[in-house]
Amino acid sequence: MKADFSRLKKAFEPECVVVVGDSKRNNFGWLRAQSTFKGKLYSVQVNPETIAGIESLGVKNYTSLTEIPDPVDLAIVAVPRAVATRVLDDCVEKGVNAVHLFTAGFGETDTEEGSQLERELIERAEKGNLQVIGPNCFGVFNPGLGLRQSEDQYAGTSGPVGLISQSGNIALSFSFEAHLQGIDISRSVSFGNGTIIDGADYLEYFGDDPAVKIIAMYLEGVKDGKRFLKVLKEVSARKPVLIWKGGRTADGEKAIAAHTGSMAVPHHVWDNAIKQNGAMSVTSMEELIDTIKALHFLPPVTGDGVGVAGGSGGQSVLVADVFYEQGLRVPQLTKESYDELASFFVLIGGGYPNPIDTGGNVNRLEIRRIMDILNRDRNIDNLVMIVSMRPGRSITLEQAEETILMLEDLKKETDKPIVAMVYFSTPAAEQEARPIMLKIQEKRNPRIFNHRAVRARFKKRVRF
Amino acid sequence: MKADFSRLKKAFEPECVVVVGDSKRNNFGWLRAQSTFKGKLYSVQVNPETIAGIESLGVKNYTSLTEIPDPVDLAIVAVPRAVATRVLDDCVEKGVNAVHLFTAGFGETDTEEGSQLERELIERAEKGNLQVIGPNCFGVFNPGLGLRQSEDQYAGTSGPVGLISQSGNIALSFSFEAHLQGIDISRSVSFGNGTIIDGADYLEYFGDDPAVKIIAMYLEGVKDGKRFLKVLKEVSARKPVLIWKGGRTADGEKAIAAHTGSMAVPHHVWDNAIKQNGAMSVTSMEELIDTIKALHFLPPVTGDGVGVAGGSGGQSVLVADVFYEQGLRVPQLTKESYDELASFFVLIGGGYPNPIDTGGNVNRLEIRRIMDILNRDRNIDNLVMIVSMRPGRSITLEQAEETILMLEDLKKETDKPIVAMVYFSTPAAEQEARPIMLKIQEKRNPRIFNHRAVRARFKKRVRF
């Protein structure tokens, strides 16, 4: 059936949510997740012992969906699959708008019973114009409304990202990690089998949703490749779309069949199709988050010459590699720049071909002057300052503050994009760098990044 | 000059160390770093005010190297470059064995003054058969002896790694991060310009040092490519050698010249040469550490069939991808295995083609039985169990303990390698997973890894 976006909107922005079949065994996880929900919340459960537990959470329980006094925008259904069809009948009768079917055991089991159940699901969805999310998934996350997929998720804030994930685990992990890195979600959906509403539908919907600025997808496969690519082309002309594709190999594809029952598509076919239709391909959680950060925080770049200052020698070498690999240049400076540098720069422990390796403390005291030289240099289109992190020897928040002030001041005098790049050589240093990165991101401009983000940013050359 | 290994040995395993020219401005960092040193430690400094600071650290100071009452194995020289030559003269007169020249401002500055200084250095080294480490570097780290490059480094333990790094920053970062991940160093050297003793010398030396089991190198370039490759071939026939090459691009190469004054070598030439001579190439700190962990902890693999159990659907897909990309297979199981799985496996929320996605809790209670089925399966050569980490929902150390006991018990019944793979989808989860990984690594067998390590391990197919 065709998705009905006016009804689907109520699944992402509901006023009334009902959890059907939450259980003690699940520690009432679905109801607990909605403890932050700003709208009306009800429960449906028939077991008297379970009902006592639900009411102790302060949630009103009914023994049937049809008894709910309000119109139901979204029903979160977590019943055993044996009773799923009966619950769907109730949803149709009640005129429920959208159903998140957490229940698994449908087509993905590759059994006659599962397939029969899937047919019954489709029949009911069509009959009641039910917008069914799933089955076999974690459903909707709208942190601004406090509608969550897990009680561990944040609530009360909203960010630029619309996430569409075929895996519940990845939907949850992304929400946790991106939040730690200062990137929040406005809407997210884990859609599992995507029996009724599939990836292309969510993509089209997010394309029209003004709250979504950047679309991120984790996909294992698509139902209708032609339609998906058509939607992708339309949407990615308006908003950045990033696609992380699981099942890139023959063995990964086999695993997909058991996971969400999707048909796999050969990796190279995907990659080409994604690129041709204006989207970006990523291959890991880190790359996905870094790319989003780059798109969200980095200003458009007008030329490919990069001037880099700060950091130590080893970092300068690696950073120059990273820029070059992305098709940028870390070019020679003009004679005027070199002459001025020669007048004060201490070469012992440092060097200034570009990257300008400030080495010891003497040159670092002149960092503003060095940045000014890069700013005036006609070979340089982008200004990058390296902020180094090393486990046990990190800069303090106060020192970061000084750097921020200096760069904000510089920004008043230039139109060249300024990037403060947090360079960390180890995962432990990345953890330590987190408060510094957040601090600088808070200011929005200048923006701060790890070296992977540069790599990510410069993927989409067309945006410069 | 040719390195003298009997003398170089005294630099890595000194009994008497002298720090020349440590300063208040440096907060006496070189002397503080040696506070853990088990041998004799002296200082040489002429400034009376500075001497007071040094003696307050409990270190005996002399105003000249020649006054030191003991034979000096290693002199750590941190004087301004203007007096470096005079100190080297003293080293020759005193018969010092090896010099770590922290002082920078030699050939890497590309100035006449620097080059002149470098010639004077070479002259003195040859005259006194001085084993000079550097200049422009952080020198030697031998944690077992408490000889350190920084007071932040560990001491009192020793591990399998011999690290040779042209960058001091990378030498330090590696020591911190690898230690956090349970991988320690036996000897490490940051050698900067490598004017007297270069990368090939250290490689040859570590090849002969029985305390070094695995050699890791961060290189920017080599002086004599032919000799380096000859040594590499000899050494990598005896021990694994991993090489991380900075300056892989044209812009990175330019940065190298200013950093350590090395001549760069085109990336593809390097990669081919490294491979042909039996070493492994890595391109990041993470990959370097993961590969070392894989080499250190993973048993040899006798076949390419991998049986995977545990984890959730999305993870199964990504893990299957990772194995496939490394030339391994996650094959179909035998009919006998599938028949037995069908007798008890709950397909709702899970699936068992291989990877066996245990899904919900019901199947996880049967994890031992599932591992036994994989063990008996003739298509399977390696047993992998996924231990999932998710921020906010991690397994506890107690749960990890149960897994360890189960796998140790299984190990008694099989010759197939068993890997407990800690799968984390985000950097934050990696941090949370750390105590679990260390806990399982402690047992040495079964061993635990993140998914990158699998990738790393299967690089060197020849070792299976």
Coordinates of C-alpha atoms in Angstrom, one line a residue, chain A residues 18-21 41-47 51 54-55 59-70:
Chain A
V18 CA -0.7 3.7 23.4
V19 CA 1.6 0.9 24.3
V20 CA 0.0 -2.5 23.7
G21 CA 1.3 -5.5 25.5
L41 CA 0.1 8.0 27.1
Y42 CA -2.0 4.9 27.7
S43 CA -1.4 1.2 28.1
V44 CA -3.4 -1.8 26.9
Q45 CA -2.8 -5.1 28.7
V46 CA -5.1 -7.8 29.9
N47 CA -3.0 -9.7 32.5
I51 CA -1.6 -4.3 34.9
I54 CA 1.8 -0.7 34.7
E55 CA -0.4 1.4 37.0
V59 CA 0.1 5.0 33.4
K60 CA -3.7 4.4 32.8
N61 CA -4.3 0.9 31.5
Y62 CA -7.2 -0.4 29.4
T63 CA -8.0 -4.0 28.7
S64 CA -8.8 -3.2 25.1
L65 CA -7.7 -0.6 22.5
T66 CA -11.3 0.2 21.7
E67 CA -11.8 1.5 25.2
I68 CA -9.2 4.3 24.9
P69 CA -11.1 7.6 25.3
D70 CA -8.9 9.6 22.8

